[in-house]
Tab-separated table of C-alpha atoms in Angstrom:
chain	number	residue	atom	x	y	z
A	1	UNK	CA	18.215	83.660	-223.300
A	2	UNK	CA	17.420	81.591	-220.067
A	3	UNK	CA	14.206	82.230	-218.207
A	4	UNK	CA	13.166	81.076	-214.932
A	5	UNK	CA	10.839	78.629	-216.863
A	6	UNK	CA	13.475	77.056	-218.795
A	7	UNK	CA	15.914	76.233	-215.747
A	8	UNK	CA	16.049	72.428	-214.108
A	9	UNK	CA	14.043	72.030	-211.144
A	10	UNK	CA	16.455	71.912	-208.027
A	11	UNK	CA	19.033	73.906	-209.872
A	12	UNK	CA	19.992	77.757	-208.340
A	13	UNK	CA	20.159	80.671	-211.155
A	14	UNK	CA	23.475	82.083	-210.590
A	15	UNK	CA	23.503	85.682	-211.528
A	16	UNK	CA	26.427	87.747	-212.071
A	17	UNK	CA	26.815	90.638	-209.339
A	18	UNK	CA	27.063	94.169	-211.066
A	19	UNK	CA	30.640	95.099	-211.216
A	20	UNK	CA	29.851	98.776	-210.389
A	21	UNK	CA	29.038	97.767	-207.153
A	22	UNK	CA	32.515	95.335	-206.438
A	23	UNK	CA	34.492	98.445	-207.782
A	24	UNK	CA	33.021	100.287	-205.433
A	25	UNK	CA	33.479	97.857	-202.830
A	26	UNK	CA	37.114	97.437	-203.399
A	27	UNK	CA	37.481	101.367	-203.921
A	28	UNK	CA	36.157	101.488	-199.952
A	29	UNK	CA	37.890	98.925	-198.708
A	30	UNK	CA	41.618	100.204	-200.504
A	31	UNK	CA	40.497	103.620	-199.111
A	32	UNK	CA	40.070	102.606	-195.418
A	33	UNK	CA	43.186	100.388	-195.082
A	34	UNK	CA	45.035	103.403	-196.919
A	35	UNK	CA	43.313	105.679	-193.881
A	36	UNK	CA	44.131	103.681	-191.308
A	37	UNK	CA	47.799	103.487	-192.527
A	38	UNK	CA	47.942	107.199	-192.942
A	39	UNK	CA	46.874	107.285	-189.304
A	40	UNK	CA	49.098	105.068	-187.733
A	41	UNK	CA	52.078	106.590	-189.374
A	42	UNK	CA	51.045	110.014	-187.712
A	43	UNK	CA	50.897	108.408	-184.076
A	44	UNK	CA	53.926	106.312	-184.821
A	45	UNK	CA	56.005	108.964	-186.029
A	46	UNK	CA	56.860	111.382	-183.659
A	47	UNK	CA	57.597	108.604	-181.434
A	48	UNK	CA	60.156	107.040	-184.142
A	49	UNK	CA	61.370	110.992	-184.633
A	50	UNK	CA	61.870	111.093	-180.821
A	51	UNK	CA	63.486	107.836	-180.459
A	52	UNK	CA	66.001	108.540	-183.524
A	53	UNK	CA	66.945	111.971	-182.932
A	54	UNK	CA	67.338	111.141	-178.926
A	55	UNK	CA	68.910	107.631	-179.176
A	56	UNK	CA	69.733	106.108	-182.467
A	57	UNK	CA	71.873	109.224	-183.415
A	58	UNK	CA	73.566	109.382	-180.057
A	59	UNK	CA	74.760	105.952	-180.372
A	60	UNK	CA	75.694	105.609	-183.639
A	61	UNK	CA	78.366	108.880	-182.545
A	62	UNK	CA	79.248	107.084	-179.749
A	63	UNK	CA	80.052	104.388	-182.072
A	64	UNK	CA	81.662	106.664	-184.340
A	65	UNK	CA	83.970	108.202	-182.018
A	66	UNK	CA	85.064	105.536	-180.220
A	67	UNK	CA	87.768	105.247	-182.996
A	68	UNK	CA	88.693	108.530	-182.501
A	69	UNK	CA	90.664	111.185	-180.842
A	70	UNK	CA	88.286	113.974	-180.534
A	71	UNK	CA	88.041	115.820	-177.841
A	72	UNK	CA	84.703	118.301	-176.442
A	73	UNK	CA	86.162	121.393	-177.049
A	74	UNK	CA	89.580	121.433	-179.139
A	75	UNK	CA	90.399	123.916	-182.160
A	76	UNK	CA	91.949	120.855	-183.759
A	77	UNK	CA	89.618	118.223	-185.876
A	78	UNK	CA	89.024	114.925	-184.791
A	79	UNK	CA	91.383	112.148	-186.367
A	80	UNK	CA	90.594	108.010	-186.541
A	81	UNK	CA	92.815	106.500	-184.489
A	82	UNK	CA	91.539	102.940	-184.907
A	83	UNK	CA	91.655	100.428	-181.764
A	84	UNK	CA	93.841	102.871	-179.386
A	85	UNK	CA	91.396	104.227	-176.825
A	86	UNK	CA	90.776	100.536	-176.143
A	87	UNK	CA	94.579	99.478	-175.889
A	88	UNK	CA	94.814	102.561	-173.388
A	89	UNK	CA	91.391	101.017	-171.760
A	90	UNK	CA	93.087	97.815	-171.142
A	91	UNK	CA	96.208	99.394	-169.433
A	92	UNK	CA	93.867	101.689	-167.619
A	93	UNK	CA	93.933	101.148	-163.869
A	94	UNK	CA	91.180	103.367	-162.814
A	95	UNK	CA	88.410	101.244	-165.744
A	96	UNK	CA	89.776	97.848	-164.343
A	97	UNK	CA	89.125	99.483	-160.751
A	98	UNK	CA	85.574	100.955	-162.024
A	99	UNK	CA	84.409	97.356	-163.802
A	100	UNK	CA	85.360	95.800	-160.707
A	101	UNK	CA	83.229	98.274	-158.634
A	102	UNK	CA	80.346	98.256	-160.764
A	103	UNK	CA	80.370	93.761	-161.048
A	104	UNK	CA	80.554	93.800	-157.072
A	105	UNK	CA	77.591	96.296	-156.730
A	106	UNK	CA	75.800	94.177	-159.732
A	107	UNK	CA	76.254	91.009	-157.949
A	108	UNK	CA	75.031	92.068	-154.396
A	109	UNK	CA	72.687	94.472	-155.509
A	110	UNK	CA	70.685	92.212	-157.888
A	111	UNK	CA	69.616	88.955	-155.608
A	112	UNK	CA	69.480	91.057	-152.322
A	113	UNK	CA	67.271	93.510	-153.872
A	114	UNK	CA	64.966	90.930	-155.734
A	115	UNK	CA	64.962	88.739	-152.872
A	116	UNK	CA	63.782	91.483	-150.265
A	117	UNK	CA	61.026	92.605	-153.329
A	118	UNK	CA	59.886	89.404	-153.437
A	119	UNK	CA	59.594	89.067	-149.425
A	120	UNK	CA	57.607	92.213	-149.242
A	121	UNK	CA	55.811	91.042	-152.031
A	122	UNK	CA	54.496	87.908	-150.239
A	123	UNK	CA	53.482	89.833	-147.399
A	124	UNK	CA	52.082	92.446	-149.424
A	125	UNK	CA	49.960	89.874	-151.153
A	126	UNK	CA	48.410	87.992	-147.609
A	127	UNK	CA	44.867	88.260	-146.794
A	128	UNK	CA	45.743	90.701	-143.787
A	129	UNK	CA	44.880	94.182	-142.231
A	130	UNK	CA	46.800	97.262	-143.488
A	131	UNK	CA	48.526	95.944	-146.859
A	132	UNK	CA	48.068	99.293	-148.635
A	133	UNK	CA	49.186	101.022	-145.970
A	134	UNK	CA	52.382	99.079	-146.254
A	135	UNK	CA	52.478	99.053	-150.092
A	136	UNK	CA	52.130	103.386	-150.396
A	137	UNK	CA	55.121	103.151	-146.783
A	138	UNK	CA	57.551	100.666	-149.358
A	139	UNK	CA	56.713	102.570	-152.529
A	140	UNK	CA	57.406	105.857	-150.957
A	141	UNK	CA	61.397	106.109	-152.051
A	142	UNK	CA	60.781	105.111	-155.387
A	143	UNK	CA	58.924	108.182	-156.364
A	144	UNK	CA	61.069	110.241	-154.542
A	145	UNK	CA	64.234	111.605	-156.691
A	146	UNK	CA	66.994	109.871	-156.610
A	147	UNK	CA	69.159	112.975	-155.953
A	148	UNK	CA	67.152	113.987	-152.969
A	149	UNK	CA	67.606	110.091	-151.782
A	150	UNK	CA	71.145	110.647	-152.083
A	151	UNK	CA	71.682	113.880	-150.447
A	152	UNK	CA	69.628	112.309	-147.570
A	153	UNK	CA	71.506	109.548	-147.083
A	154	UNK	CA	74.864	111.399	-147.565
A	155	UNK	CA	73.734	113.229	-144.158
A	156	UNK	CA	72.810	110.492	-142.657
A	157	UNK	CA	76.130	108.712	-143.214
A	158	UNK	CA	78.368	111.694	-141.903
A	159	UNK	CA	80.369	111.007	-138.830
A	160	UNK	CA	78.133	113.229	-136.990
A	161	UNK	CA	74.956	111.910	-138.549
A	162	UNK	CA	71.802	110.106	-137.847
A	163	UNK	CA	73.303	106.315	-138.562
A	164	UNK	CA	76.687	106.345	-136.159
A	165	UNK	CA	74.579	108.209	-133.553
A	166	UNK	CA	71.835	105.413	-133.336
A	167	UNK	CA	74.621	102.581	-133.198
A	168	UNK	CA	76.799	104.415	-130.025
A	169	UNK	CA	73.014	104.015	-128.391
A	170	UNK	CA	72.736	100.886	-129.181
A	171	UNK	CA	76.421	99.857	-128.307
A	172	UNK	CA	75.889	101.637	-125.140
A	173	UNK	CA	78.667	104.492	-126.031
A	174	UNK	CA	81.312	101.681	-127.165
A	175	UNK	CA	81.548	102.537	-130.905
A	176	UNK	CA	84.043	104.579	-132.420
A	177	UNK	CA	81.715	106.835	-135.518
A	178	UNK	CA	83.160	106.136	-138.765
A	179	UNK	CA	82.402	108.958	-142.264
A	180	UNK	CA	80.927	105.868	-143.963
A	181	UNK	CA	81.430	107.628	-147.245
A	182	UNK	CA	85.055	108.854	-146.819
A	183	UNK	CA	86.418	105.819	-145.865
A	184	UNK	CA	87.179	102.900	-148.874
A	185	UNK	CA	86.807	99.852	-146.957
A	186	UNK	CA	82.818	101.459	-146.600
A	187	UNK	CA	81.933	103.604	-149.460
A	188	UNK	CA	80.592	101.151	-151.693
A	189	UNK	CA	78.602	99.012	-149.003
A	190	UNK	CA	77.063	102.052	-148.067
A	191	UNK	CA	75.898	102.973	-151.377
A	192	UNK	CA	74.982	99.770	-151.847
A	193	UNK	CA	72.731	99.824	-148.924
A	194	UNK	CA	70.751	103.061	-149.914
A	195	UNK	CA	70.577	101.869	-153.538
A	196	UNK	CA	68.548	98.804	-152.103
A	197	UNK	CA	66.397	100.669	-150.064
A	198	UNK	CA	65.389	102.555	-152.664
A	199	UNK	CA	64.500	100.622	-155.167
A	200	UNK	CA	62.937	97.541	-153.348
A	201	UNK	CA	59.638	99.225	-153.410
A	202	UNK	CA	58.953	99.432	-157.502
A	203	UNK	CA	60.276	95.610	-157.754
A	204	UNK	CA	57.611	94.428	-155.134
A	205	UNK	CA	55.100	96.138	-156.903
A	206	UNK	CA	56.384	94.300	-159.787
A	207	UNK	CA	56.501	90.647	-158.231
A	208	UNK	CA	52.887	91.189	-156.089
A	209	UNK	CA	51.240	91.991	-159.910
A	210	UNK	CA	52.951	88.912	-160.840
A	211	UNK	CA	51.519	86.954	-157.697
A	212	UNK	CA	47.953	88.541	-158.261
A	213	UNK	CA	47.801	87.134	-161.708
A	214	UNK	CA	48.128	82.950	-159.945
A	215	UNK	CA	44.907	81.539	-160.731
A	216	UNK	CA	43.443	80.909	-156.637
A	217	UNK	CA	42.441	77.800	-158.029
A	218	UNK	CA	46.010	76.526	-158.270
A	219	UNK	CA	46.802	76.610	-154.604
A	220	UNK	CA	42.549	75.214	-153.557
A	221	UNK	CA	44.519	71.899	-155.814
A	222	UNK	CA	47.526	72.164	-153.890
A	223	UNK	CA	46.154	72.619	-150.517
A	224	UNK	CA	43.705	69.352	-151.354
A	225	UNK	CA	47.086	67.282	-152.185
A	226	UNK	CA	48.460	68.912	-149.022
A	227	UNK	CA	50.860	71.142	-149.923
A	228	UNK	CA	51.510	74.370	-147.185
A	229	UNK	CA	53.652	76.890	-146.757
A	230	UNK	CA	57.349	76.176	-148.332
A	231	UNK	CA	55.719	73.280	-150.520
A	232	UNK	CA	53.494	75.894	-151.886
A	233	UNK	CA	55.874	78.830	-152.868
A	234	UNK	CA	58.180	75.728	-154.337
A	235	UNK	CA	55.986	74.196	-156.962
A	236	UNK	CA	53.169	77.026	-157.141
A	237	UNK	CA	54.190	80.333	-156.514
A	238	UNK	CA	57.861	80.081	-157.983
A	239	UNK	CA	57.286	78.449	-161.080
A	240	UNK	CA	54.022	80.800	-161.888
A	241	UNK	CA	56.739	83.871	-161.805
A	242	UNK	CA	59.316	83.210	-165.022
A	243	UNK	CA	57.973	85.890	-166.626
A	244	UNK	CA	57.769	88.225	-163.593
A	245	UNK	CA	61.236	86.850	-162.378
A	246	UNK	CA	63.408	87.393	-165.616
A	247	UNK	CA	61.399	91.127	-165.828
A	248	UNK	CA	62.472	91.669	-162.303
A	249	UNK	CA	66.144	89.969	-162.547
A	250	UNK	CA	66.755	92.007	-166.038
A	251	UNK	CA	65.667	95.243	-164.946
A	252	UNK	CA	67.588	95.242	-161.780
A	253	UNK	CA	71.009	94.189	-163.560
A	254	UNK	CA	70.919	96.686	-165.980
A	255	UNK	CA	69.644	99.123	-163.524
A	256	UNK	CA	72.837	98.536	-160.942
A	257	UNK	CA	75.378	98.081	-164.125
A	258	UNK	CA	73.832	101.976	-164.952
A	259	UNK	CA	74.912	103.219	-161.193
A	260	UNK	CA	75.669	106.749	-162.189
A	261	UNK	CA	73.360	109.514	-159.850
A	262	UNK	CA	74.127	108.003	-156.307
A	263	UNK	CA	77.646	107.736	-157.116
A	264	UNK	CA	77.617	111.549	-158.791
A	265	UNK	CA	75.888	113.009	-155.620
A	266	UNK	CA	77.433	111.403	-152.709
A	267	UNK	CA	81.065	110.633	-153.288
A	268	UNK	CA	82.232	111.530	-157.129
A	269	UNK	CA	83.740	108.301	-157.471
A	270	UNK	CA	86.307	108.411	-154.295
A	271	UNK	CA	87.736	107.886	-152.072
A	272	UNK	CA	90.540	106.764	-153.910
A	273	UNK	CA	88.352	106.140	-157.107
A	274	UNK	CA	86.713	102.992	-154.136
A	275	UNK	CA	83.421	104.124	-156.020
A	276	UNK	CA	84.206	104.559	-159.494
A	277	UNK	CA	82.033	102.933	-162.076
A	278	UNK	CA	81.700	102.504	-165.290
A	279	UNK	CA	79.167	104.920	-166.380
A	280	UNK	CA	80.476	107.718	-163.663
A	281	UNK	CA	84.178	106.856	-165.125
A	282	UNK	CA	82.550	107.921	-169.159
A	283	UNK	CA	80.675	111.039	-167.834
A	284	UNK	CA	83.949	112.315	-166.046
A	285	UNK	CA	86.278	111.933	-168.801
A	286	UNK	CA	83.774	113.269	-171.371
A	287	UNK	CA	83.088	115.978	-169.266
A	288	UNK	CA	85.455	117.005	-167.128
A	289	UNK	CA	88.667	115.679	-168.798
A	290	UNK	CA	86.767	116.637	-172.322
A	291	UNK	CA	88.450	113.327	-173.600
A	292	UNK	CA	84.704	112.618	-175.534
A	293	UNK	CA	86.822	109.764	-177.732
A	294	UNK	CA	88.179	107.884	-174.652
A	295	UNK	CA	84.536	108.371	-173.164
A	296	UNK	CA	82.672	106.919	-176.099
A	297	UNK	CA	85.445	103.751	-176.382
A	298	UNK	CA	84.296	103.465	-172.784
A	299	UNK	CA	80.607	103.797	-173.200
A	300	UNK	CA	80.555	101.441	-176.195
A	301	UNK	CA	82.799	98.981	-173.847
A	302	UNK	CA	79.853	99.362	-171.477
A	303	UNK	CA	77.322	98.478	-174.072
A	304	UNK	CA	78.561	95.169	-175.105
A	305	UNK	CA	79.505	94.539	-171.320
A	306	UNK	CA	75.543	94.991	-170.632
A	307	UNK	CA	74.325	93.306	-174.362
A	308	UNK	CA	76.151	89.929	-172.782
A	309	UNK	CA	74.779	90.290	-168.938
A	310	UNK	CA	71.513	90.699	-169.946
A	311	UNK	CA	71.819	87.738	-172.882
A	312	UNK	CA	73.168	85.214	-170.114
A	313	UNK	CA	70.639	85.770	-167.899
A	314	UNK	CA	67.867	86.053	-170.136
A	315	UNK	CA	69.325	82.375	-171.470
A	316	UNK	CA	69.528	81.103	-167.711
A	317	UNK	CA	66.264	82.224	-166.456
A	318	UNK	CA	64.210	80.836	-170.069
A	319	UNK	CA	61.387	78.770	-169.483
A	320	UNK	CA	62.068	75.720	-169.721
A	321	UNK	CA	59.628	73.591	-172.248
């Protein structure tokens, strides 16, 4: 038996902890990580049951019946017909006509709308009088719906309406009105014109958090090596934003490849399909022509066509180490 007395002076008694009270300790600590799983599988799953039910089981059909002829409403069952809908896809005139239609409104909608946000943005962001004023005035279509944005515009754009009215004043009664929205060589300008007007507004919101997150100290070092205006937006301002600019430049893309409710409300794809796109081309023949196999082999088409945009870009627009 060791006493105290019998130990080496400068040497610690180690004693043995009672193993009651580790088991106990263990017990709590099993039981609270066990709780706190428990708990997080409660707040996590209605969101996963949400999410699944809503849009993993959607597009796995979609998926599914792409290689299929089924049909919305048919007495007859659905049969596999393997890579058909997309040989009739490529010989389709009105998807190569719709693909083109949505690319064009992709590629004018995405830098003109970005660039504008970012304009505001700067603007927004100065040291002056009146900058909320301006920022509720810009973000003022955004949170109206899109459909009442569309039946607006569709008024204003009549030949009677608002817009040719205002240009015969300002051309002095020398223009001819045009129906901007009945007329190809116009339909999809014009609709690309509202679509940028109403948007422009959440994406400057978007940059000017990006802009209020510079350090101030950045441009005090700039302005000391002499840098002003252009200079500053060039080597400060611009390179600050990747994160902010591929958020911004993503969200946009996929937003204008999705053009479905302005199209829907204002000109159902004509004249002359001039304003057909891809997602308003799958909702019609799904829909309307009750083709829901030639739909999905569109839809799916769509996915991958929006999978690669957004990959490229995200690839281009990488910070660069």
């Amino acid at each position: 038996m060791v006493t105290p007395s019998s130990v080496a002076p400068g040497r610690v008694l180690a004693t043995r902890p009672r193993r009651g009270l580790l088991h106990r300790g263990d017990r709590r600590a099993t039981s609270g990580r066990s709780h706190e799983a428990r708990t997080a599988s409660w707040m996590v799953g209605p969101a996963g049951l949400l999410l699944t039910t809503f849009l993993v089981v959607p597009v796995g059909l979609a998926f599914a019946l792409a290689f299929t002829n089924a049909r919305l409403i048919s007495p007859r069952p659905a049969r596999f017909v393997g890579l058909d809908n997309f040989v009739n896809l490529s010989q389709d005139p009105v998807f190569w006509a719709s693909l083109r239609n949505t690319l064009v409104f992709a590629l004018v909608v995405v830098p003109v709308q970005a660039g504008l946000a970012l304009g505001l943005a700067l603007l927004v962001n100065a040291k002056v009088r009146g900058t909320t004023f301006f920022r509720t005035i810009y973000f003022v279509p955004v949170v109206t719906s899109m459909v009442v944005v569309s039946l607006l515009w569709r008024f204003l754009y009549q030949e009677d309406g608002l817009l040719n009215r205002l240009i015969s004043i300002a051309s002095f009664g020398h223009y001819t009105p045009i129906d901007w929205l009945n007329d190809p060589r116009t339909a999809l300008g014009a609709i690309i014109v509202m679509s940028v007007w109403q948007a422009v507004g959440f994406h400057m919101l978007i940059w000017l958090s990006g802009l209020q997150t510079i350090p101030a100290e950045l441009y005090e070092a700039g302005a000391l090596d002499g840098a002003t205006g252009w200079a500053r937006f060039r080597w400060i301002t611009w390179p600050s934003l990747v994160a902010t600019r591929t958020f911004v430049l993503i969200t946009i893309t996929i937003a204008a490849l999705s053009l479905f409710t302005q199209i829907s409300v204002m000109t159902q794809g004509g004249p002359l399909d001039s304003t057909t796109t891809v997602v308003f081309m799958a909702v019609r023949t799904g829909y309307q022509q009750l083709a829901t196999g030639y739909a999905s082999a569109i839809s799916l088409v769509f996915f991958v066509l929006v999978l690669v945009v957004a990959a490229v870009q995200r690839y281009l627009t990488r910070e660069k180490v």
